């Protein structure tokens, strides 16, 4: 837990409490993955899967981070693909996430995997930056 928190805290603009990490990791451990290099955590993805509007099984990518020195080696892409495969095994219909509108690398990664821009969320983050909600339809 400590390694995940350290990695994600460095990269994401939102401060998450230990309870947020526990919520995801304890409720959906099968949807949280790490990328390790030797004994170092160099990547992490934290997700969940719920029923949305009483009918759609919606996956949610809450956090994705890759250590700066390990970026551009497709680790983030591999983590997202692994999480989506696990969601599909649990009958997921769609996957959503939010990312800062200024995070060009994240937008490129997700759009290359088939996600589309669904909605702009004005001043979504605590730092005042807008978010884009991205969606991937699986069914």
PDB file of C-alpha atoms in Angstrom:
ATOM      1  CA  UNK A   1       0.000   0.000   0.000  1.00  0.00           C
ATOM      2  CA  UNK A   2       2.809   2.390   0.901  1.00  0.00           C
ATOM      3  CA  UNK A   3       4.550   1.944  -2.474  1.00  0.00           C
ATOM      4  CA  UNK A   4       1.322   2.557  -4.398  1.00  0.00           C
ATOM      5  CA  UNK A   5       0.543   5.678  -2.406  1.00  0.00           C
ATOM      6  CA  UNK A   6       4.047   7.088  -2.899  1.00  0.00           C
ATOM      7  CA  UNK A   7       3.968   6.474  -6.654  1.00  0.00           C
ATOM      8  CA  UNK A   8       0.496   7.899  -7.199  1.00  0.00           C
ATOM      9  CA  UNK A   9       0.979  10.897  -4.901  1.00  0.00           C
ATOM     10  CA  UNK A  10       3.952  12.020  -7.015  1.00  0.00           C
ATOM     11  CA  UNK A  11       1.968  11.970 -10.262  1.00  0.00           C
ATOM     12  CA  UNK A  12      -1.633  12.897  -9.587  1.00  0.00           C
ATOM     13  CA  UNK A  13      -2.801  16.367  -8.664  1.00  0.00           C
ATOM     14  CA  UNK A  14      -5.479  15.164  -6.237  1.00  0.00           C
ATOM     15  CA  UNK A  15      -4.480  14.277  -2.681  1.00  0.00           C
ATOM     16  CA  UNK A  16      -6.001  10.940  -1.728  1.00  0.00           C
ATOM     17  CA  UNK A  17      -6.286   9.694   1.829  1.00  0.00           C
ATOM     18  CA  UNK A  18      -5.363   6.202   2.942  1.00  0.00           C
ATOM     19  CA  UNK A  19      -9.099   5.480   3.053  1.00  0.00           C
ATOM     20  CA  UNK A  20      -9.475   6.096  -0.683  1.00  0.00           C
ATOM     21  CA  UNK A  21      -6.741   3.581  -1.455  1.00  0.00           C
ATOM     22  CA  UNK A  22      -8.227   1.078   0.984  1.00  0.00           C
ATOM     23  CA  UNK A  23     -11.688   1.521  -0.562  1.00  0.00           C
ATOM     24  CA  UNK A  24     -10.455   0.461  -4.000  1.00  0.00           C
ATOM     25  CA  UNK A  25      -7.802  -2.081  -3.066  1.00  0.00           C
ATOM     26  CA  UNK A  26      -9.846  -3.935  -0.455  1.00  0.00           C
ATOM     27  CA  UNK A  27     -13.105  -3.975  -2.434  1.00  0.00           C
ATOM     28  CA  UNK A  28     -11.635  -4.723  -5.876  1.00  0.00           C
ATOM     29  CA  UNK A  29      -8.222  -6.335  -5.359  1.00  0.00           C
ATOM     30  CA  UNK A  30      -8.648  -8.180  -8.675  1.00  0.00           C
ATOM     31  CA  UNK A  31      -8.742  -4.793 -10.472  1.00  0.00           C
ATOM     32  CA  UNK A  32      -5.601  -3.279  -8.950  1.00  0.00           C
ATOM     33  CA  UNK A  33      -2.248  -4.102 -10.526  1.00  0.00           C
ATOM     34  CA  UNK A  34       1.384  -3.201 -10.007  1.00  0.00           C
ATOM     35  CA  UNK A  35       4.298  -3.108 -12.422  1.00  0.00           C
ATOM     36  CA  UNK A  36       7.494  -4.117 -10.661  1.00  0.00           C
ATOM     37  CA  UNK A  37      11.119  -3.731 -11.643  1.00  0.00           C
ATOM     38  CA  UNK A  38      13.280  -5.794  -9.316  1.00  0.00           C
ATOM     39  CA  UNK A  39      11.896  -4.800  -5.903  1.00  0.00           C
ATOM     40  CA  UNK A  40      10.637  -1.369  -6.989  1.00  0.00           C
ATOM     41  CA  UNK A  41       7.022  -0.514  -7.817  1.00  0.00           C
ATOM     42  CA  UNK A  42       7.293   1.408 -11.102  1.00  0.00           C
ATOM     43  CA  UNK A  43       3.625   1.440 -12.100  1.00  0.00           C
ATOM     44  CA  UNK A  44       0.184   1.014 -10.594  1.00  0.00           C
ATOM     45  CA  UNK A  45      -3.428   1.029 -11.686  1.00  0.00           C
ATOM     46  CA  UNK A  46      -6.366   1.143  -9.275  1.00  0.00           C
ATOM     47  CA  UNK A  47      -9.876   0.376 -10.547  1.00  0.00           C
ATOM     48  CA  UNK A  48     -13.354  -0.717  -9.562  1.00  0.00           C
ATOM     49  CA  UNK A  49     -16.440  -2.267 -11.149  1.00  0.00           C
ATOM     50  CA  UNK A  50     -19.988  -1.361 -10.121  1.00  0.00           C
ATOM     51  CA  UNK A  51     -23.500  -1.469 -11.479  1.00  0.00           C
ATOM     52  CA  UNK A  52     -24.385   1.916 -12.970  1.00  0.00           C
ATOM     53  CA  UNK A  53     -28.008   3.084 -13.217  1.00  0.00           C
ATOM     54  CA  UNK A  54     -29.212  -0.384 -12.145  1.00  0.00           C
ATOM     55  CA  UNK A  55     -28.234  -2.022 -15.414  1.00  0.00           C
ATOM     56  CA  UNK A  56     -24.768  -1.311 -16.808  1.00  0.00           C
ATOM     57  CA  UNK A  57     -21.652  -2.908 -15.368  1.00  0.00           C
ATOM     58  CA  UNK A  58     -19.303   0.070 -15.373  1.00  0.00           C
ATOM     59  CA  UNK A  59     -15.596  -0.200 -14.787  1.00  0.00           C
ATOM     60  CA  UNK A  60     -13.794   2.819 -13.434  1.00  0.00           C
ATOM     61  CA  UNK A  61     -10.089   3.594 -13.646  1.00  0.00           C
ATOM     62  CA  UNK A  62      -9.457   5.682 -10.561  1.00  0.00           C
ATOM     63  CA  UNK A  63      -5.676   6.006 -10.672  1.00  0.00           C
ATOM     64  CA  UNK A  64      -2.856   5.196 -13.062  1.00  0.00           C
ATOM     65  CA  UNK A  65       0.752   6.166 -12.481  1.00  0.00           C
ATOM     66  CA  UNK A  66       4.123   5.141 -13.899  1.00  0.00           C
ATOM     67  CA  UNK A  67       7.454   6.177 -12.395  1.00  0.00           C
ATOM     68  CA  UNK A  68       8.955   8.969 -14.501  1.00  0.00           C
ATOM     69  CA  UNK A  69      12.123   7.049 -15.449  1.00  0.00           C
ATOM     70  CA  UNK A  70      10.026   4.114 -16.708  1.00  0.00           C
ATOM     71  CA  UNK A  71       7.616   6.024 -18.936  1.00  0.00           C
ATOM     72  CA  UNK A  72       7.449   5.561 -22.706  1.00  0.00           C
ATOM     73  CA  UNK A  73       7.976   1.799 -22.325  1.00  0.00           C
ATOM     74  CA  UNK A  74       4.236   0.943 -22.618  1.00  0.00           C
ATOM     75  CA  UNK A  75       3.909   0.121 -18.901  1.00  0.00           C
ATOM     76  CA  UNK A  76       0.829   2.323 -18.561  1.00  0.00           C
ATOM     77  CA  UNK A  77      -0.730   0.762 -21.648  1.00  0.00           C
ATOM     78  CA  UNK A  78      -0.022  -2.744 -20.323  1.00  0.00           C
ATOM     79  CA  UNK A  79      -1.570  -1.911 -16.944  1.00  0.00           C
ATOM     80  CA  UNK A  80      -4.723  -0.466 -18.545  1.00  0.00           C
ATOM     81  CA  UNK A  81      -5.082  -3.478 -20.861  1.00  0.00           C
ATOM     82  CA  UNK A  82      -4.655  -5.869 -17.937  1.00  0.00           C
ATOM     83  CA  UNK A  83      -7.301  -4.022 -15.913  1.00  0.00           C
ATOM     84  CA  UNK A  84      -9.732  -3.972 -18.849  1.00  0.00           C
ATOM     85  CA  UNK A  85      -9.254  -7.713 -19.419  1.00  0.00           C
ATOM     86  CA  UNK A  86     -10.040  -8.342 -15.747  1.00  0.00           C
ATOM     87  CA  UNK A  87     -13.139  -6.140 -16.017  1.00  0.00           C
ATOM     88  CA  UNK A  88     -14.304  -8.021 -19.117  1.00  0.00           C
ATOM     89  CA  UNK A  89     -13.974 -11.300 -17.186  1.00  0.00           C
ATOM     90  CA  UNK A  90     -16.384  -9.756 -14.647  1.00  0.00           C
ATOM     91  CA  UNK A  91     -18.916  -8.879 -17.415  1.00  0.00           C
ATOM     92  CA  UNK A  92     -18.054  -5.186 -17.703  1.00  0.00           C
ATOM     93  CA  UNK A  93     -20.056  -3.223 -20.298  1.00  0.00           C
ATOM     94  CA  UNK A  94     -18.075   0.028 -20.298  1.00  0.00           C
ATOM     95  CA  UNK A  95     -15.063   1.671 -18.666  1.00  0.00           C
ATOM     96  CA  UNK A  96     -14.837   5.325 -17.655  1.00  0.00           C
ATOM     97  CA  UNK A  97     -12.235   7.608 -16.141  1.00  0.00           C
ATOM     98  CA  UNK A  98     -11.392  11.269 -15.725  1.00  0.00           C
ATOM     99  CA  UNK A  99      -8.129  12.952 -16.579  1.00  0.00           C
ATOM    100  CA  UNK A 100      -6.928  16.537 -16.584  1.00  0.00           C
ATOM    101  CA  UNK A 101      -7.641  18.236 -19.879  1.00  0.00           C
ATOM    102  CA  UNK A 102      -3.976  19.324 -19.910  1.00  0.00           C
ATOM    103  CA  UNK A 103      -2.603  15.771 -19.507  1.00  0.00           C
ATOM    104  CA  UNK A 104      -1.756  15.139 -23.152  1.00  0.00           C
ATOM    105  CA  UNK A 105       0.170  11.923 -22.443  1.00  0.00           C
ATOM    106  CA  UNK A 106      -2.777  10.362 -20.603  1.00  0.00           C
ATOM    107  CA  UNK A 107      -5.233  11.456 -23.293  1.00  0.00           C
ATOM    108  CA  UNK A 108      -3.018   9.942 -25.981  1.00  0.00           C
ATOM    109  CA  UNK A 109      -2.634   6.672 -24.047  1.00  0.00           C
ATOM    110  CA  UNK A 110      -6.369   6.224 -23.462  1.00  0.00           C
ATOM    111  CA  UNK A 111      -7.453   7.363 -26.923  1.00  0.00           C
ATOM    112  CA  UNK A 112      -4.967   4.919 -28.487  1.00  0.00           C
ATOM    113  CA  UNK A 113      -6.782   2.187 -26.534  1.00  0.00           C
ATOM    114  CA  UNK A 114     -10.156   3.208 -27.952  1.00  0.00           C
ATOM    115  CA  UNK A 115     -11.470   5.552 -25.257  1.00  0.00           C
ATOM    116  CA  UNK A 116     -13.481   8.526 -26.512  1.00  0.00           C
ATOM    117  CA  UNK A 117     -14.042  11.932 -24.955  1.00  0.00           C
ATOM    118  CA  UNK A 118     -17.470  11.807 -23.350  1.00  0.00           C
ATOM    119  CA  UNK A 119     -17.816  14.984 -21.294  1.00  0.00           C
ATOM    120  CA  UNK A 120     -15.863  18.016 -20.138  1.00  0.00           C
ATOM    121  CA  UNK A 121     -16.034  18.596 -16.389  1.00  0.00           C
ATOM    122  CA  UNK A 122     -15.335  22.219 -15.584  1.00  0.00           C
ATOM    123  CA  UNK A 123     -12.988  22.961 -12.642  1.00  0.00           C
ATOM    124  CA  UNK A 124     -13.226  19.289 -11.661  1.00  0.00           C
ATOM    125  CA  UNK A 125      -9.917  19.095  -9.824  1.00  0.00           C
ATOM    126  CA  UNK A 126      -8.935  20.929  -6.660  1.00  0.00           C
ATOM    127  CA  UNK A 127      -6.297  22.844  -8.617  1.00  0.00           C
ATOM    128  CA  UNK A 128      -9.082  24.313 -10.786  1.00  0.00           C
ATOM    129  CA  UNK A 129      -8.185  22.396 -13.945  1.00  0.00           C
ATOM    130  CA  UNK A 130     -10.979  20.953 -16.086  1.00  0.00           C
ATOM    131  CA  UNK A 131     -11.255  17.216 -16.603  1.00  0.00           C
ATOM    132  CA  UNK A 132     -12.323  15.119 -19.523  1.00  0.00           C
ATOM    133  CA  UNK A 133     -14.404  12.036 -18.850  1.00  0.00           C
ATOM    134  CA  UNK A 134     -13.314   9.310 -21.229  1.00  0.00           C
ATOM    135  CA  UNK A 135     -15.363   6.227 -22.005  1.00  0.00           C
ATOM    136  CA  UNK A 136     -14.689   2.862 -23.614  1.00  0.00           C
ATOM    137  CA  UNK A 137     -17.701   0.813 -24.642  1.00  0.00           C
ATOM    138  CA  UNK A 138     -17.100  -2.917 -24.448  1.00  0.00           C
ATOM    139  CA  UNK A 139     -20.606  -4.136 -25.427  1.00  0.00           C
TER     140      UNK A 139
END
